Coordinates of N, CA, C and O in Angstrom, one line a residue:
M9 N -79.9 93.4 89.7 CA -79.3 94.4 88.8 C -79.8 95.8 89.1 O -80.9 96.0 89.6
D10 N -78.9 96.7 88.8 CA -79.3 98.1 89.1 C -79.4 98.9 87.8 O -79.3 98.3 86.7
A11 N -79.7 100.2 87.9 CA -79.9 101.0 86.7 C -78.7 100.9 85.7 O -78.9 100.9 84.5
E12 N -77.5 101.0 86.2 CA -76.3 100.9 85.4 C -76.2 99.6 84.6 O -75.9 99.6 83.5
D13 N -76.6 98.5 85.3 CA -76.6 97.2 84.6 C -77.6 97.2 83.5 O -77.2 96.7 82.4
Y14 N -78.7 97.7 83.7 CA -79.7 97.7 82.7 C -79.4 98.7 81.6 O -79.7 98.5 80.4
N15 N -78.6 99.8 81.9 CA -78.1 100.7 80.9 C -77.2 100.0 80.0 O -77.2 100.2 78.8
V16 N -76.3 99.2 80.5 CA -75.4 98.4 79.7 C -76.1 97.4 78.9 O -75.8 97.2 77.7
L17 N -77.1 96.7 79.4 CA -78.0 95.8 78.6 C -78.6 96.5 77.5 O -78.6 96.0 76.3
L18 N -79.1 97.7 77.7 CA -79.8 98.5 76.7 C -78.7 98.8 75.6 O -79.0 98.7 74.4
Y19 N -77.5 99.2 76.0 CA -76.5 99.5 75.1 C -76.2 98.3 74.2 O -76.0 98.4 73.0
L20 N -76.1 97.1 74.8 CA -75.7 95.9 74.1 C -76.9 95.5 73.1 O -76.6 95.0 72.0
I21 N -78.1 95.8 73.5 CA -79.3 95.5 72.7 C -79.2 96.4 71.5 O -79.3 96.0 70.3
D22 N -78.9 97.7 71.7 CA -78.9 98.7 70.6 C -77.7 98.4 69.6 O -77.9 98.7 68.4
K23 N -76.6 97.9 70.2 CA -75.5 97.6 69.3 C -75.6 96.2 68.6 O -74.8 95.7 67.9
K24 N -76.8 95.5 68.9 CA -77.1 94.2 68.4 C -76.0 93.1 68.8 O -75.8 92.2 68.1
V25 N -75.5 93.3 70.0 CA -74.6 92.4 70.6 C -75.4 91.3 71.3 O -75.0 90.1 71.3
V26 N -76.5 91.7 71.8 CA -77.4 90.8 72.5 C -78.7 90.7 71.8 O -79.3 91.8 71.5
S27 N -79.2 89.5 71.4 CA -80.4 89.4 70.7 C -81.6 89.2 71.6 O -81.5 89.0 72.8
F28 N -82.8 89.3 71.0 CA -84.0 89.1 71.8 C -84.1 87.7 72.4 O -84.4 87.5 73.6
D29 N -83.6 86.7 71.6 CA -83.6 85.3 72.2 C -82.7 85.2 73.3 O -83.0 84.5 74.3
Q30 N -81.5 85.9 73.3 CA -80.6 85.8 74.4 C -81.2 86.5 75.6 O -81.0 86.0 76.8
V31 N -81.9 87.6 75.4 CA -82.5 88.3 76.6 C -83.6 87.4 77.2 O -83.7 87.3 78.4
M32 N -84.4 86.8 76.4 CA -85.4 85.9 76.9 C -84.8 84.7 77.6 O -85.3 84.3 78.7
S33 N -83.7 84.1 77.1 CA -83.1 83.0 77.7 C -82.6 83.4 79.1 O -82.7 82.7 80.1
W34 N -81.9 84.6 79.1 CA -81.4 85.1 80.4 C -82.6 85.3 81.4 O -82.5 84.9 82.6
A35 N -83.7 85.9 80.9 CA -84.8 86.2 81.8 C -85.4 84.9 82.4 O -85.6 84.8 83.6
Y36 N -85.6 83.9 81.5 CA -86.2 82.6 82.0 C -85.2 81.9 82.9 O -85.6 81.2 83.9
A37 N -83.9 82.1 82.7 CA -82.9 81.4 83.6 C -82.9 82.0 85.0 O -82.4 81.4 86.0
Q38 N -83.5 83.2 85.2 CA -83.6 83.9 86.5 C -84.7 83.3 87.4 O -84.7 83.5 88.6
Y39 N -85.6 82.5 86.8 CA -86.7 81.9 87.6 C -86.1 80.9 88.5 O -85.2 80.1 88.1
S40 N -86.5 80.8 89.7 CA -86.1 79.8 90.7 C -87.2 79.4 91.6 O -88.3 80.0 91.5
D41 N -86.9 78.5 92.5 CA -88.0 78.1 93.4 C -88.3 79.2 94.4 O -89.3 79.2 95.0
D42 N -87.4 80.1 94.5 CA -87.6 81.3 95.4 C -88.3 82.4 94.7 O -88.6 83.5 95.3
G43 N -88.7 82.3 93.5 CA -89.4 83.3 92.7 C -88.5 84.0 91.8 O -87.4 83.5 91.4
I44 N -88.9 85.2 91.4 CA -88.1 86.0 90.4 C -88.4 87.5 90.7 O -89.4 87.9 91.2
D45 N -87.4 88.3 90.4 CA -87.6 89.8 90.5 C -88.7 90.2 89.6 O -88.8 89.8 88.4
P46 N -89.6 91.0 90.1 CA -90.8 91.4 89.3 C -90.5 92.1 88.0 O -91.2 91.9 87.0
F47 N -89.4 92.8 87.9 CA -89.0 93.5 86.7 C -88.5 92.5 85.6 O -88.9 92.5 84.5
I48 N -87.7 91.5 86.1 CA -87.3 90.5 85.1 C -88.5 89.6 84.7 O -88.5 89.2 83.5
E49 N -89.4 89.4 85.5 CA -90.7 88.7 85.1 C -91.4 89.5 84.0 O -91.8 89.0 83.0
E50 N -91.4 90.9 84.1 CA -92.0 91.7 83.1 C -91.2 91.5 81.7 O -91.8 91.4 80.7
I51 N -89.9 91.5 81.8 CA -89.1 91.3 80.6 C -89.4 90.0 80.0 O -89.6 89.9 78.7
S52 N -89.6 88.9 80.8 CA -89.9 87.6 80.2 C -91.2 87.6 79.5 O -91.4 86.6 78.6
F53 N -92.1 88.5 79.7 CA -93.4 88.6 79.0 C -93.3 89.4 77.7 O -94.3 89.5 77.0
A54 N -92.2 90.1 77.5 CA -92.0 91.0 76.3 C -92.2 90.2 75.0 O -91.8 89.0 74.9
L55 N -92.8 90.8 74.0 CA -93.0 90.1 72.7 C -91.9 90.5 71.7 O -91.7 89.7 70.7
T56 N -91.3 91.6 71.9 CA -90.2 92.0 70.9 C -89.1 92.7 71.6 O -89.2 93.1 72.8
I57 N -88.0 92.8 70.9 CA -86.8 93.5 71.5 C -87.2 95.0 71.8 O -86.7 95.6 72.8
G58 N -88.1 95.6 71.0 CA -88.5 96.9 71.3 C -89.3 97.0 72.6 O -89.1 98.0 73.3
D59 N -90.1 96.0 72.9 CA -90.7 96.0 74.2 C -89.7 95.9 75.4 O -89.9 96.6 76.4
V60 N -88.7 95.1 75.2 CA -87.6 95.0 76.2 C -87.0 96.4 76.4 O -86.8 96.9 77.5
R61 N -86.6 97.0 75.3 CA -86.0 98.4 75.3 C -86.9 99.4 76.1 O -86.4 100.1 76.9
D62 N -88.2 99.4 75.7 CA -89.1 100.3 76.4 C -89.2 100.1 77.9 O -89.3 101.0 78.7
L63 N -89.3 98.8 78.3 CA -89.4 98.4 79.7 C -88.2 99.0 80.4 O -88.3 99.6 81.5
I64 N -87.0 98.7 79.9 CA -85.8 99.2 80.5 C -85.7 100.7 80.6 O -85.5 101.3 81.7
K65 N -86.0 101.4 79.5 CA -86.0 102.8 79.5 C -87.0 103.4 80.5 O -86.7 104.4 81.2
D66 N -88.2 102.9 80.5 CA -89.3 103.5 81.3 C -89.0 103.2 82.8 O -89.4 104.1 83.6
N67 N -88.5 102.0 83.1 CA -88.4 101.7 84.5 C -87.1 102.2 85.2 O -87.0 102.4 86.4
F68 N -86.1 102.5 84.4 CA -84.8 102.9 84.9 C -84.3 104.2 84.4 O -83.2 104.7 84.8
S69 N -85.0 104.9 83.6 CA -84.7 106.2 83.0 C -83.2 106.2 82.5 O -82.5 107.1 82.9
V70 N -82.9 105.2 81.7 CA -81.6 105.2 81.1 C -81.7 105.3 79.6 O -82.7 105.0 79.0
G71 N -80.6 105.7 79.0 CA -80.6 105.9 77.5 C -79.7 105.0 76.7 O -79.5 105.2 75.5
G72 N -79.0 104.0 77.4 CA -78.1 103.1 76.7 C -76.7 103.7 76.4 O -76.0 103.2 75.6
E73 N -76.3 104.7 77.2 CA -75.0 105.2 77.1 C -74.2 104.9 78.4 O -74.3 105.6 79.4
P74 N -73.5 103.7 78.5 CA -72.8 103.3 79.7 C -71.7 104.3 80.1 O -71.3 105.2 79.4
K75 N -71.3 104.1 81.3 CA -70.2 104.9 81.9 C -68.9 104.7 81.1 O -68.7 103.7 80.4
D76 N -68.0 105.7 81.2 CA -66.8 105.7 80.4 C -65.9 104.5 80.6 O -65.3 104.0 79.7
D77 N -65.9 103.9 81.8 CA -65.0 102.8 82.1 C -65.5 101.6 81.3 O -64.7 100.8 80.7
F78 N -66.8 101.4 81.1 CA -67.3 100.3 80.3 C -67.0 100.6 78.8 O -66.5 99.7 78.1
L79 N -67.2 101.8 78.3 CA -66.9 102.1 76.9 C -65.4 102.0 76.7 O -65.0 101.5 75.6
S80 N -64.6 102.3 77.6 CA -63.1 102.1 77.4 C -62.8 100.7 77.3 O -62.0 100.3 76.4
G81 N -63.4 99.8 78.1 CA -63.2 98.4 77.9 C -63.6 97.9 76.6 O -63.0 97.0 76.0
E82 N -64.7 98.4 76.1 CA -65.2 98.0 74.7 C -64.2 98.4 73.7 O -63.9 97.6 72.8
A83 N -63.6 99.6 73.8 CA -62.6 100.1 72.9 C -61.4 99.2 72.9 O -60.8 98.8 71.9
V84 N -60.9 98.8 74.1 CA -59.7 98.0 74.2 C -60.0 96.6 73.6 O -59.2 96.0 72.9
K85 N -61.2 96.1 73.9 CA -61.5 94.7 73.4 C -61.5 94.8 71.9 O -61.0 93.9 71.2
N86 N -62.1 95.8 71.3 CA -62.2 95.9 69.8 C -60.8 96.1 69.2 O -60.5 95.6 68.1
F87 N -59.9 96.8 69.9 CA -58.5 97.0 69.4 C -57.8 95.7 69.5 O -57.1 95.3 68.5
V88 N -57.9 94.9 70.5 CA -57.2 93.6 70.7 C -57.7 92.7 69.6 O -57.0 91.9 69.0
K89 N -59.0 92.7 69.3 CA -59.6 91.8 68.3 C -59.3 92.3 66.9 O -59.6 91.6 65.9
G90 N -58.7 93.4 66.7 CA -58.4 93.9 65.4 C -59.6 94.6 64.7 O -59.5 95.0 63.5
V91 N -60.6 94.9 65.4 CA -61.8 95.6 64.9 C -61.5 97.1 64.8 O -62.1 97.8 63.9
L92 N -60.7 97.5 65.7 CA -60.5 99.0 65.8 C -58.9 99.1 65.8 O -58.2 98.4 66.4
N93 N -58.5 100.1 65.1 CA -57.0 100.4 65.1 C -56.8 101.9 65.5 O -57.7 102.7 65.5
I94 N -55.6 102.2 65.8 CA -55.3 103.5 66.3 C -55.5 104.6 65.2 O -55.9 105.7 65.6
D95 N -55.5 104.3 64.0 CA -55.7 105.2 62.9 C -57.2 105.6 62.7 O -57.5 106.6 62.1
Q96 N -58.1 104.9 63.4 CA -59.5 105.2 63.2 C -59.9 106.3 64.1 O -59.6 106.6 65.1

């Protein structure tokens, strides 16, 4: 994963779309016989979602504001689901 991927993860954490348990499950699923990325290993040792946020922000200098194309996709998804309408 690169900085933009972690930026999106940070955004999803902040929006409470992804929980601490989901982040931990993902991190542990990355372990293999070939090893693990050192940063993901750091995440797997986090004790709270705040720790995960801090690790991402400190290591990748991101603020959780994804690129416009990702945010556009979020808006379309929410419109289709009826969460967002044109009047809002």
